[in-house]
Amino acid sequence: MIYIKQLAQHEGQTVQLSGWNAQKRDSKGLVFMTFRDGTGFCQAVIDLNVVGEESFEAAKRLPQESSLSITGKVVKDERQIGGFEIQVTSLQVIAEATEYPITPKEHGVDFLMDNRHLWLRSRRQWAIMRVRNRIIFAIHEFFQSRGFVQMDAPIFTGNACEGTTNLFETDYYGEPAYLSQSGQLYGEAMAMAQGLIYTFGPTFRAEKSKTRRHLSEFWMIEPEMAFYDLKMDMDLIEDFVRSVVTKVLDECADELKALERETSYLEKVREPFIRMKYEDAVSIIKGEKEVNGRTSLVMLAEEQQKLVDEKLATENEIAEREAKIKSGELKKGEINFNQSKIDKLKAQLTDIAERQQAVEQWIHSANTFERGNDFGGGDETVLTKMFGQPVMVYNWPQAVKAFYMKEDETDKGYAKGVDLLAPEGYGEVVGGGERETDIERLKSKIIEHELPMSAFEWYLDLRKFGNVPHSGFGLGLERLVAWICGLQHIRETIPFPRSYGRLLP
RNA sequence: UCCUCGAUAGCUCAGCUGGUUAGAGCACAUGACUGUUAAUCAUGGGGUCCCUGGUUCGAGCCCAGGUCGGGGAGCCA
């Protein structure tokens, strides 16, 4: 038995494959099956004259997602998925499926999420998971090749790390325990033991967020480096993101193609990232400062106009197709075709309306943004849309950042934190910075943030025994996957997403 | 918690200012078609119009309350 992935090495040979019937079409004497085996998809052609009546009838009536083994000749055919097809000589049904819910028709999100366990089999979802896998591998390759040691932080914690977000509370032998929202503080302890470390584990946030950027459970990678300052931290972030993205670009071309990912923005990671201080970023967001000859307000107005044009074009196309159907000159098949196009276009109209609403909000937040505040999702989008490549924003007002961020000695009131914003509206992918080393300042910050001192005694110990400058960052895996794959929603980036209101399947 | 949009067949949707027996396509079943890639033809089965209450001679449509879901704000990776 071989796998679809290996077909190219078996051209002209007769091979055996085991897998599933992803989809099929039939006509007299021929069945065309899109066959999948987990490693890929390919067309299998079943010819009555070759396989005989019994096998042919079995294939013809085989429901979608039934499992089977096929034996056949590998024939090169550029038109096919993967460039090869199998001309089947014999087949054996392993298990006939009952009626499969996911049909080759458009489906709504809720329905697909209810069927996530099956949806994962679709080509698009398959491709996303392949890319996710390559990203994970690339992350390990990057850190391991630089001598980082993977050390994982605990998932049960006794304290709320940053104090702000809502955590999931569990019962830990009668004591309250929280599911970790960050391994950050433990990372610092581990870096003092091993020098360069990274954690790779699940993270939990009990936010009742319903947006395309949030999950209740997601995977985070948090490196922590002894003797690194903010500059070194930023250099590492840039090398790291470039390394991961280019590996996917180089090795997952087929998957990105299946996702219809336009890769020009991704290619930009090969160039140096934009770096700017918070104050400059604010000036750009508020439209006080031009980038490439235009302000944010001009860019947003252009964006608005684009949507108006798009809406008009879509409405016109719907009207045209409706007129065609009404004319009564079309054959039934053509009417169906036009009708399904109209359905699709109408779905696009609702999408355009949503985007128009979003742009309005961005304009509002650009106009009303107050210096000193943290960025909202819209502000991040505006900023990155101005550049079309990753942007690192550093030196944030201390008030909006976590208590452990170090203050810049030459830039009082600003914390040496950095956020990496992905282009195309994907927002904050990495957040990090240099850690506060002054124990007295840490203590007063803990009090200021109204955090329980007793829970941080061990953390303060790190400053008593061989205190060193150190930095780190956190990367949200799913946001990175969403950006690289060009997905509308983060829920497609993880096999079984956990979000507000979704615990099954 | 707030703003906003929505719920009609297994799925995606249409359903006019409230009016007879609620529609289409896909999917499914049966038959016809020798190369298809969501576009062939014919026939067929398939509905608690989200729930509760109200207005009305009459409610899928109007009103009130709820449930669930989409998008966003807040918060964040």
Coordinates of C-alpha atoms (C1' of nucleotides) in Angstrom, one line a residue:
Chain A
M1 CA 0.0 0.0 0.0
I2 CA 1.2 3.5 -0.8
Y3 CA -0.1 7.0 -0.1
I4 CA -1.4 9.7 -2.4
K5 CA 1.5 11.9 -1.3
Q6 CA 3.9 9.4 -3.0
L7 CA 2.0 9.1 -6.4
A8 CA 4.6 11.1 -8.3
Q9 CA 7.2 8.4 -7.5
H10 CA 4.9 5.7 -8.9
E11 CA 3.9 7.1 -12.3
G12 CA 2.9 4.3 -14.7
Q13 CA 2.9 1.7 -11.9
T14 CA -0.1 -0.2 -10.4
V15 CA -0.5 0.7 -6.8
Q16 CA -2.9 0.1 -3.9
L17 CA -4.4 2.9 -1.9
S18 CA -6.8 2.9 1.1
G19 CA -9.0 5.8 1.9
W20 CA -12.4 7.4 1.6
N21 CA -14.7 8.5 -1.1
A22 CA -14.7 12.3 -0.7
Q23 CA -17.0 13.0 -3.6
K24 CA -18.1 11.4 -6.8
R25 CA -19.8 11.9 -10.2
D26 CA -21.0 9.2 -12.5
S27 CA -22.1 8.8 -16.0
K28 CA -22.8 5.6 -18.0
G29 CA -20.0 3.2 -17.5
L30 CA -17.7 5.6 -15.6
V31 CA -17.5 6.8 -12.0
F32 CA -15.2 9.7 -11.2
M33 CA -14.3 9.7 -7.5
T34 CA -12.4 12.2 -5.5
F35 CA -10.5 9.9 -3.3
R36 CA -8.6 10.9 -0.2
D37 CA -6.4 9.0 2.1
G38 CA -5.3 11.5 4.7
T39 CA -2.1 12.4 2.9
G40 CA -4.0 14.1 0.0
F41 CA -6.7 14.0 -2.6
C42 CA -6.7 12.4 -6.1
Q43 CA -9.2 11.4 -8.7
A44 CA -9.9 7.7 -9.1
V45 CA -11.6 6.6 -12.4
I46 CA -13.7 3.5 -12.3
D47 CA -14.5 2.1 -15.7
L48 CA -17.3 -0.6 -16.0
N49 CA -15.3 -2.3 -18.8
V50 CA -12.2 -2.6 -16.6
V51 CA -13.5 -3.5 -13.1
G52 CA -16.6 -5.5 -14.1
E53 CA -20.2 -5.1 -13.3
E54 CA -20.2 -6.1 -9.6
S55 CA -17.4 -3.7 -8.6
F56 CA -18.8 -0.9 -10.8
E57 CA -22.2 -1.1 -9.3
A58 CA -20.7 -1.1 -5.8
A59 CA -18.7 2.0 -6.7
K60 CA -21.6 3.7 -8.3
R61 CA -23.9 3.4 -5.3
L62 CA -21.1 4.1 -2.7
P63 CA -22.2 7.0 -0.4
Q64 CA -19.9 10.0 0.3
E65 CA -17.2 9.2 2.9
S66 CA -17.4 5.5 2.6
S67 CA -14.1 3.8 3.1
L68 CA -12.5 1.6 0.4
S69 CA -9.3 0.2 -1.0
I70 CA -8.5 0.7 -4.7
T71 CA -5.9 -0.8 -6.9
G72 CA -5.0 0.9 -10.2
K73 CA -2.5 2.5 -12.5
V74 CA -1.0 5.9 -11.7
V75 CA -1.5 8.2 -14.7
K76 CA -0.2 11.7 -15.0
D77 CA -2.9 14.3 -15.7
E78 CA -2.2 18.0 -15.1
R79 CA -5.9 18.9 -14.8
Q80 CA -6.3 16.8 -11.6
I81 CA -5.7 17.7 -8.0
G82 CA -2.1 16.7 -7.3
G83 CA -1.4 16.2 -11.0
F84 CA -2.2 12.4 -11.1
E85 CA -5.2 10.1 -11.3
I86 CA -5.7 6.5 -10.6
Q87 CA -7.3 4.3 -13.3
V88 CA -8.8 1.7 -11.1
T89 CA -8.5 -2.0 -11.9
S90 CA -10.1 -3.3 -8.8
L91 CA -11.7 -2.0 -5.6
Q92 CA -12.9 -3.3 -2.3
V93 CA -15.4 -1.5 -0.1
I94 CA -14.3 -1.5 3.6
A95 CA -17.4 0.3 5.1
E96 CA -20.3 1.9 3.5
A97 CA -21.2 5.3 5.0
T98 CA -24.7 6.4 5.9
E99 CA -25.9 9.7 4.5
Y100 CA -23.1 12.3 5.0
P101 CA -24.2 15.7 6.2
I102 CA -21.5 17.9 4.6
T103 CA -22.4 18.1 0.9
P104 CA -20.6 19.9 -1.9
K105 CA -22.9 22.9 -1.3
E106 CA -22.2 26.0 0.8
H107 CA -22.9 25.5 4.5
G108 CA -23.3 27.9 7.4
V109 CA -20.7 28.2 10.2
D110 CA -22.9 26.9 12.9
F111 CA -23.7 23.8 11.0
L112 CA -20.1 23.2 10.1
M113 CA -19.0 23.7 13.7
D114 CA -21.6 21.2 14.9
N115 CA -20.0 18.8 12.5
R116 CA -16.4 19.8 13.2
H117 CA -15.4 16.2 13.7
L118 CA -16.4 15.5 10.0
W119 CA -15.6 19.0 8.7
L120 CA -11.9 18.3 9.4
R121 CA -12.0 15.8 6.5
S122 CA -12.8 18.6 3.9
R123 CA -10.0 19.7 1.7
R124 CA -9.8 23.2 3.0
Q125 CA -9.7 22.1 6.7
W126 CA -7.2 19.4 5.8
A127 CA -4.9 22.0 4.2
I128 CA -5.2 24.3 7.3
M129 CA -4.2 21.4 9.6
R130 CA -1.2 20.6 7.4
V131 CA 0.0 24.2 7.6
R132 CA -0.6 24.3 11.4
N133 CA 1.5 21.2 11.7
R134 CA 4.3 22.7 9.6
I135 CA 4.2 25.9 11.7
I136 CA 4.5 23.9 15.0
F137 CA 7.4 22.0 13.6
A138 CA 9.1 25.2 12.3
I139 CA 8.7 26.7 15.8
H140 CA 10.5 23.8 17.4
E141 CA 13.2 23.8 14.7
F142 CA 13.9 27.5 15.2
F143 CA 14.2 27.3 19.0
Q144 CA 16.0 24.0 19.1
S145 CA 18.5 25.0 16.5
R146 CA 19.4 28.0 18.7
G147 CA 19.9 26.0 21.8
F148 CA 16.6 26.9 23.5
V149 CA 15.2 24.2 25.9
Q150 CA 11.5 23.5 25.9
M151 CA 10.3 23.6 29.5
D152 CA 6.6 23.8 30.1
A153 CA 4.8 25.9 32.6
P154 CA 2.0 24.4 34.8
I155 CA -1.6 24.6 33.6
F156 CA -3.1 24.7 37.1
T157 CA -2.0 27.9 38.8
G158 CA -2.8 29.4 42.2
N159 CA -2.7 33.0 41.1
A160 CA -4.0 35.2 38.3
C161 CA -0.8 36.1 36.5
E162 CA -1.6 39.6 35.2
G163 CA -4.7 40.0 37.3
T164 CA -6.8 41.5 34.6
T165 CA -8.5 38.8 32.5
N166 CA -11.2 36.4 33.6
L167 CA -9.9 33.0 34.4
F168 CA -11.5 29.6 34.5
E169 CA -11.7 28.5 38.1
T170 CA -11.5 24.8 39.0
D171 CA -11.5 22.9 42.3
Y172 CA -8.0 21.7 43.2
Y173 CA -8.4 19.4 46.2
G174 CA -10.7 21.9 47.8
E175 CA -8.7 24.9 46.9
P176 CA -9.5 27.3 44.1
A177 CA -7.1 26.9 41.1
Y178 CA -7.1 28.7 37.8
L179 CA -6.3 27.4 34.3
S180 CA -3.2 29.2 33.2
Q181 CA -3.6 32.3 31.1
S182 CA 0.1 32.6 30.6
G183 CA 3.3 30.7 31.4
Q184 CA 5.2 34.0 31.5
L185 CA 6.3 34.1 35.2
Y186 CA 7.3 30.4 35.3
G187 CA 9.2 31.0 32.1
E188 CA 11.3 33.6 33.8
A189 CA 12.1 31.1 36.6
M190 CA 13.0 28.5 34.0
A191 CA 15.2 30.9 32.0
M192 CA 17.2 31.5 35.2
A193 CA 17.9 27.8 35.3
Q194 CA 18.5 27.1 31.6
G195 CA 19.4 30.4 30.0
L196 CA 17.2 30.1 26.9
I197 CA 13.9 28.4 27.2
Y198 CA 10.5 28.2 25.5
T199 CA 7.2 26.9 26.6
F200 CA 4.6 25.4 24.3
G201 CA 1.2 24.7 25.8
P202 CA -2.4 25.5 26.1
T203 CA -3.7 28.7 27.6
F204 CA -7.1 29.6 28.8
R205 CA -9.1 32.8 28.9
A206 CA -12.6 33.0 30.2
E207 CA -13.6 36.0 28.2
K208 CA -17.1 36.1 26.8
S209 CA -15.7 37.2 23.5
K210 CA -17.4 36.5 20.3
T211 CA -15.1 37.8 17.6
R212 CA -13.0 36.2 14.9
R213 CA -9.8 36.7 16.8
H214 CA -10.7 35.0 20.1
L215 CA -10.7 31.5 21.6
S216 CA -11.3 30.3 25.2
E217 CA -8.5 27.7 24.8
F218 CA -5.5 28.4 22.6
W219 CA -1.9 27.4 22.3
M220 CA 0.9 29.7 23.2
I221 CA 4.6 29.7 22.7
E222 CA 6.5 31.7 25.2
P223 CA 10.3 32.0 25.0
E224 CA 12.2 33.6 27.8
M225 CA 15.9 34.6 27.5
A226 CA 18.4 35.5 30.3
F227 CA 20.7 38.4 29.4
Y228 CA 18.4 39.7 26.6
D229 CA 17.3 43.3 26.4
L230 CA 14.4 44.7 24.4
K231 CA 16.5 45.2 21.3
M232 CA 17.7 41.6 21.3
D233 CA 14.1 40.5 22.0
M234 CA 12.8 42.3 19.0
D235 CA 15.6 40.9 16.8
L236 CA 14.7 37.4 18.0
I237 CA 11.0 38.0 17.3
E238 CA 11.8 39.1 13.8
D239 CA 14.1 36.2 13.0
F240 CA 11.6 33.8 14.5
V241 CA 8.6 35.0 12.6
R242 CA 10.6 35.2 9.3
S243 CA 11.9 31.7 9.8
V244 CA 8.5 30.2 10.4
V245 CA 6.7 32.0 7.6
T246 CA 9.3 31.3 5.0
K247 CA 9.4 27.6 5.9
V248 CA 5.6 27.4 5.3
L249 CA 5.9 29.4 2.1
D250 CA 8.7 27.1 0.8
E251 CA 7.2 23.8 1.9
C252 CA 3.4 24.2 2.0
A253 CA 2.9 25.7 -1.5
D254 CA 0.2 23.1 -2.3
E255 CA -1.7 23.7 0.9
L256 CA -1.6 27.5 0.5
K257 CA -2.8 27.0 -3.1
A258 CA -5.7 24.8 -1.9
L259 CA -6.6 27.7 0.6
E260 CA -6.4 30.2 -2.3
R261 CA -4.0 32.2 -0.2
E262 CA -2.6 35.2 -1.9
T263 CA 1.0 35.1 -0.6
S264 CA 2.4 38.6 -1.6
Y265 CA 1.9 40.0 2.0
L266 CA 3.5 36.9 3.4
E267 CA 6.5 37.2 1.1
K268 CA 7.1 40.6 2.7
V269 CA 8.4 38.9 5.9
R270 CA 11.7 38.4 4.0
E271 CA 12.2 42.2 4.2
P272 CA 13.1 44.0 7.5
F273 CA 10.0 44.5 9.8
I274 CA 8.8 48.0 10.5
R275 CA 9.7 49.1 14.0
M276 CA 8.3 52.2 15.7
K277 CA 7.6 53.6 19.1
Y278 CA 4.0 53.7 20.5
E279 CA 3.9 57.5 20.2
D280 CA 4.7 57.4 16.4
A281 CA 2.1 54.6 15.9
V282 CA -0.5 56.8 17.6
S283 CA 0.3 59.7 15.3
I284 CA -0.2 57.4 12.3
I285 CA -3.5 56.0 13.6
K286 CA -4.9 59.4 14.4
G287 CA -4.0 60.6 10.8
E288 CA -1.4 63.2 12.0
K289 CA 1.4 61.5 10.2
E290 CA 1.6 60.2 6.6
V291 CA 2.9 56.9 5.5
N292 CA 3.9 56.6 1.8
G293 CA 2.2 59.9 1.1
R294 CA -1.2 59.3 2.7
T295 CA -2.8 59.5 6.1
S296 CA -4.8 56.9 7.8
L297 CA -8.0 58.9 7.2
V298 CA -7.3 59.0 3.5
M299 CA -6.6 55.2 3.5
L300 CA -9.9 54.6 5.4
A301 CA -11.8 56.8 3.0
E302 CA -10.4 54.8 0.1
E303 CA -11.3 51.6 1.9
Q304 CA -14.9 52.8 2.3
Q305 CA -15.1 53.7 -1.4
K306 CA -13.8 50.3 -2.4
L307 CA -16.6 48.6 -0.4
V308 CA -19.2 50.9 -2.0
D309 CA -17.9 49.9 -5.5
E310 CA -17.9 46.3 -4.5
K311 CA -21.4 46.4 -3.2
L312 CA -22.6 48.1 -6.4
A313 CA -20.9 45.5 -8.6
T314 CA -22.3 42.7 -6.6
E315 CA -25.8 44.1 -6.7
N316 CA -25.5 44.6 -10.5
E317 CA -24.4 41.0 -11.0
I318 CA -27.4 39.7 -9.0
A319 CA -29.8 41.9 -11.0
E320 CA -28.2 40.6 -14.3
R321 CA -28.5 37.0 -13.3
E322 CA -32.0 37.4 -12.0
A323 CA -33.0 39.0 -15.3
K324 CA -31.5 36.1 -17.2
I325 CA -33.5 33.6 -15.2
K326 CA -36.7 35.6 -15.7
S327 CA -36.1 35.9 -19.5
G328 CA -37.2 32.2 -19.7
E329 CA -34.5 31.4 -22.3
L330 CA -32.3 29.4 -20.1
K331 CA -32.2 25.6 -19.8
K332 CA -32.9 24.2 -16.4
G333 CA -29.3 23.5 -15.6
E334 CA -28.3 27.0 -16.4
I335 CA -31.0 28.4 -14.2
N336 CA -29.7 26.3 -11.3
F337 CA -26.2 27.5 -11.9
N338 CA -27.3 31.1 -11.9
Q339 CA -29.5 30.6 -8.9
S340 CA -26.6 29.2 -6.9
K341 CA -24.4 32.1 -8.0
I342 CA -27.1 34.5 -6.8
D343 CA -27.2 32.7 -3.4
K344 CA -23.4 33.1 -3.2
L345 CA -23.5 36.8 -4.2
K346 CA -26.2 37.5 -1.6
A347 CA -24.0 36.0 1.1
Q348 CA -21.2 38.3 -0.2
L349 CA -23.5 41.3 0.2
T350 CA -24.0 40.6 3.9
D351 CA -20.3 40.2 4.3
I352 CA -19.7 43.6 2.6
A353 CA -22.2 45.2 4.9
E354 CA -20.3 43.8 7.9
R355 CA -17.1 45.1 6.6
Q356 CA -18.6 48.5 6.0
Q357 CA -19.6 48.6 9.6
A358 CA -16.1 47.6 10.6
V359 CA -14.5 50.4 8.5
E360 CA -16.9 52.9 10.1
Q361 CA -15.7 51.8 13.5
W362 CA -12.1 52.1 12.5
I363 CA -12.7 55.7 11.3
H364 CA -14.5 56.4 14.6
S365 CA -11.6 55.0 16.7
A366 CA -9.0 56.8 14.5
N367 CA -10.8 60.1 15.2
T368 CA -11.3 59.6 18.9
F369 CA -8.2 57.7 19.9
E370 CA -6.6 59.2 23.0
R371 CA -2.9 59.1 23.4
G372 CA -1.9 56.9 26.3
N373 CA -4.6 54.2 25.6
D374 CA -4.0 50.7 24.5
F375 CA -4.8 49.8 20.9
G376 CA -8.2 48.3 20.1
G377 CA -8.6 45.7 17.3
G378 CA -9.5 48.5 14.9
D379 CA -6.5 50.6 15.7
E380 CA -4.2 47.6 15.0
T381 CA -5.9 47.0 11.7
V382 CA -5.6 50.7 10.7
L383 CA -1.9 50.7 11.5
T384 CA -1.0 47.5 9.7
K385 CA -3.1 48.4 6.7
M386 CA -0.9 51.5 6.3
F387 CA 2.1 49.2 5.8
G388 CA 1.1 45.8 4.4
Q389 CA 3.8 44.1 6.3
P390 CA 4.5 43.1 10.0
V391 CA 4.9 46.1 12.3
M392 CA 6.5 46.1 15.7
V393 CA 5.3 48.7 18.1
Y394 CA 7.5 49.2 21.2
N395 CA 7.8 51.5 24.3
W396 CA 4.2 51.5 25.5
P397 CA 2.7 53.7 28.2
Q398 CA 3.4 51.8 31.4
A399 CA -0.2 52.1 32.6
V400 CA -1.5 49.8 29.8
K401 CA 1.0 47.1 30.2
A402 CA 1.5 44.3 32.7
F403 CA 3.2 44.9 36.0
Y404 CA 6.4 43.0 35.2
M405 CA 7.3 45.2 32.2
K406 CA 10.5 47.2 32.7
E407 CA 10.4 51.0 32.4
D408 CA 12.7 52.5 29.8
E409 CA 15.4 54.4 31.7
T410 CA 15.7 57.1 29.0
D411 CA 12.0 57.3 28.2
K412 CA 10.3 57.7 31.6
G413 CA 6.7 56.5 31.8
Y414 CA 7.1 54.0 28.9
A415 CA 7.5 50.3 29.3
K416 CA 10.0 48.2 27.3
G417 CA 7.2 46.1 25.8
V418 CA 6.7 45.2 22.1
D419 CA 3.8 44.0 20.1
L420 CA 4.1 42.4 16.7
L421 CA 1.1 43.2 14.5
A422 CA 0.4 41.1 11.5
P423 CA -0.8 42.7 8.3
E424 CA -4.2 42.4 6.7
G425 CA -6.0 43.0 10.0
Y426 CA -4.8 39.9 11.8
G427 CA -3.6 42.0 14.7
E428 CA -1.4 41.2 17.6
V429 CA 0.4 38.0 17.0
V430 CA 3.3 38.4 19.4
G431 CA 3.4 40.4 22.7
G432 CA 6.6 40.6 24.8
G433 CA 9.3 42.8 26.3
E434 CA 12.0 43.2 28.8
R435 CA 11.1 42.3 32.3
E436 CA 11.4 44.6 35.4
T437 CA 14.4 43.7 37.5
D438 CA 14.1 46.2 40.3
I439 CA 12.5 44.3 43.2
E440 CA 11.1 47.3 45.0
R441 CA 9.5 48.6 41.8
L442 CA 7.9 45.2 41.2
K443 CA 6.5 45.1 44.7
S444 CA 4.9 48.5 44.4
K445 CA 3.5 47.5 41.0
I446 CA 2.0 44.4 42.5
I447 CA 0.3 46.5 45.1
E448 CA -0.8 49.0 42.5
H449 CA -2.4 46.3 40.4
E450 CA -4.1 44.9 43.6
L451 CA -2.5 41.5 43.2
P452 CA -2.0 39.2 46.2
M453 CA 1.7 39.6 47.3
S454 CA 1.8 36.1 48.8
A455 CA 1.3 34.5 45.4
F456 CA 4.3 36.3 44.0
E457 CA 6.9 35.7 46.7
W458 CA 8.5 33.0 44.6
Y459 CA 8.6 35.3 41.6
L460 CA 10.3 38.0 43.7
D461 CA 12.9 35.4 44.7
L462 CA 14.2 35.5 41.1
R463 CA 15.3 39.1 41.7
K464 CA 17.1 38.2 45.0
F465 CA 19.2 35.4 43.6
G466 CA 21.4 36.4 40.7
N467 CA 19.1 39.1 39.2
V468 CA 19.8 39.6 35.5
P469 CA 18.3 41.5 32.6
H470 CA 16.0 39.3 30.7
S471 CA 13.3 39.4 28.1
G472 CA 10.7 37.2 26.4
F473 CA 7.6 37.1 24.3
G474 CA 4.4 35.2 23.8
L475 CA 3.1 34.0 20.4
G476 CA -0.5 33.0 19.9
L477 CA -0.3 29.9 17.6
E478 CA -3.8 30.1 16.3
R479 CA -3.5 33.8 15.3
L480 CA -0.3 33.0 13.4
V481 CA -2.0 30.1 11.6
A482 CA -5.0 32.4 10.8
W483 CA -2.6 35.0 9.3
I484 CA -0.5 32.6 7.3
C485 CA -3.5 30.7 5.9
G486 CA -5.4 33.9 5.3
L487 CA -8.5 32.7 7.3
Q488 CA -11.5 34.8 8.1
H489 CA -11.9 33.2 11.5
I490 CA -9.6 31.8 14.1
R491 CA -12.0 28.9 14.8
E492 CA -10.7 27.1 11.7
T493 CA -7.1 27.1 12.9
I494 CA -7.5 24.5 15.7
P495 CA -9.0 21.0 15.3
F496 CA -11.7 21.5 18.0
P497 CA -12.0 25.1 18.9
R498 CA -13.3 26.1 22.3
S499 CA -15.0 29.4 22.3
Y500 CA -17.8 31.2 24.2
G501 CA -20.9 28.9 23.9
R502 CA -19.1 26.0 22.2
L503 CA -17.9 22.9 24.1
L504 CA -19.0 20.2 21.6
P505 CA -17.8 18.4 19.6
Chain B
rU1 C1' -22.3 43.4 30.1
rC2 C1' -23.4 46.6 25.7
rC3 C1' -24.4 47.5 20.3
rU4 C1' -26.0 45.1 15.8
rC5 C1' -27.9 41.2 12.5
rG6 C1' -30.4 36.6 12.3
rA7 C1' -33.4 31.7 13.2
rU8 C1' -38.5 28.6 7.4
rA9 C1' -37.1 20.9 4.5
rG10 C1' -31.0 17.1 6.1
rC11 C1' -28.1 21.8 3.9
rU12 C1' -28.2 27.0 1.6
rC13 C1' -32.0 30.2 1.0
rA14 C1' -36.8 32.8 -1.1
rG15 C1' -41.6 33.8 0.9
rC16 C1' -44.8 40.9 -1.6
rU17 C1' -48.5 46.1 2.6
rG18 C1' -51.0 39.8 7.2
rG19 C1' -55.1 36.2 3.0
rU20 C1' -56.7 29.4 0.1
rU21 C1' -53.0 23.5 0.2
rA22 C1' -45.5 27.2 2.5
rG23 C1' -41.5 27.2 -2.3
rA24 C1' -36.6 26.6 -5.1
rG25 C1' -31.8 24.5 -5.5
rC26 C1' -28.6 21.0 -3.4
rA27 C1' -28.5 16.3 -0.9
rC28 C1' -31.2 11.5 -0.9
rA29 C1' -34.1 7.4 -3.9
rU30 C1' -35.3 5.3 -9.0
rG31 C1' -34.3 5.4 -14.1
rA32 C1' -31.6 7.6 -18.7
rC33 C1' -26.4 9.6 -20.4
rU34 C1' -18.8 6.9 -22.1
rG35 C1' -14.1 11.8 -19.3
rU36 C1' -16.5 14.4 -15.2
rU37 C1' -14.3 18.6 -11.8
rA38 C1' -20.8 22.5 -7.4
rA39 C1' -24.0 23.6 -14.7
rU40 C1' -27.5 16.9 -18.1
rC41 C1' -32.8 15.0 -18.2
rA42 C1' -37.3 12.8 -15.8
rU43 C1' -39.9 11.1 -11.5
rG44 C1' -40.4 10.8 -6.1
rG45 C1' -40.3 11.2 -0.6
rG46 C1' -39.2 15.0 2.8
rG47 C1' -41.9 21.0 7.1
rU48 C1' -43.5 21.6 15.3
rC49 C1' -41.9 28.2 9.8
rC50 C1' -36.8 28.5 17.3
rC51 C1' -40.1 28.8 22.0
rU52 C1' -44.1 31.2 25.0
rG53 C1' -47.9 34.6 25.1
rG54 C1' -50.6 38.6 22.6
rU55 C1' -53.2 41.5 18.5
rU56 C1' -56.5 39.8 14.4
rC57 C1' -62.1 36.9 11.1
rG58 C1' -57.1 35.1 9.7
rA59 C1' -49.9 35.2 11.7
rG60 C1' -44.0 32.2 8.6
rC61 C1' -45.0 37.8 8.3
rC62 C1' -47.3 42.4 13.4
rC63 C1' -46.3 43.2 19.1
rA64 C1' -44.0 41.6 23.9
rG65 C1' -40.8 38.3 26.6
rG66 C1' -37.3 34.4 26.1
rU67 C1' -33.7 30.7 23.9
rC68 C1' -29.8 29.9 20.5
rG69 C1' -26.4 31.7 16.8
rG70 C1' -23.3 35.4 13.5
rG71 C1' -20.4 40.1 13.7
rG72 C1' -18.4 43.8 16.8
rA73 C1' -17.2 46.8 21.6
rG74 C1' -14.7 45.9 26.2
rC75 C1' -10.4 42.4 27.2
rC76 C1' -6.6 40.0 24.9
rA77 C1' -2.5 36.2 21.8

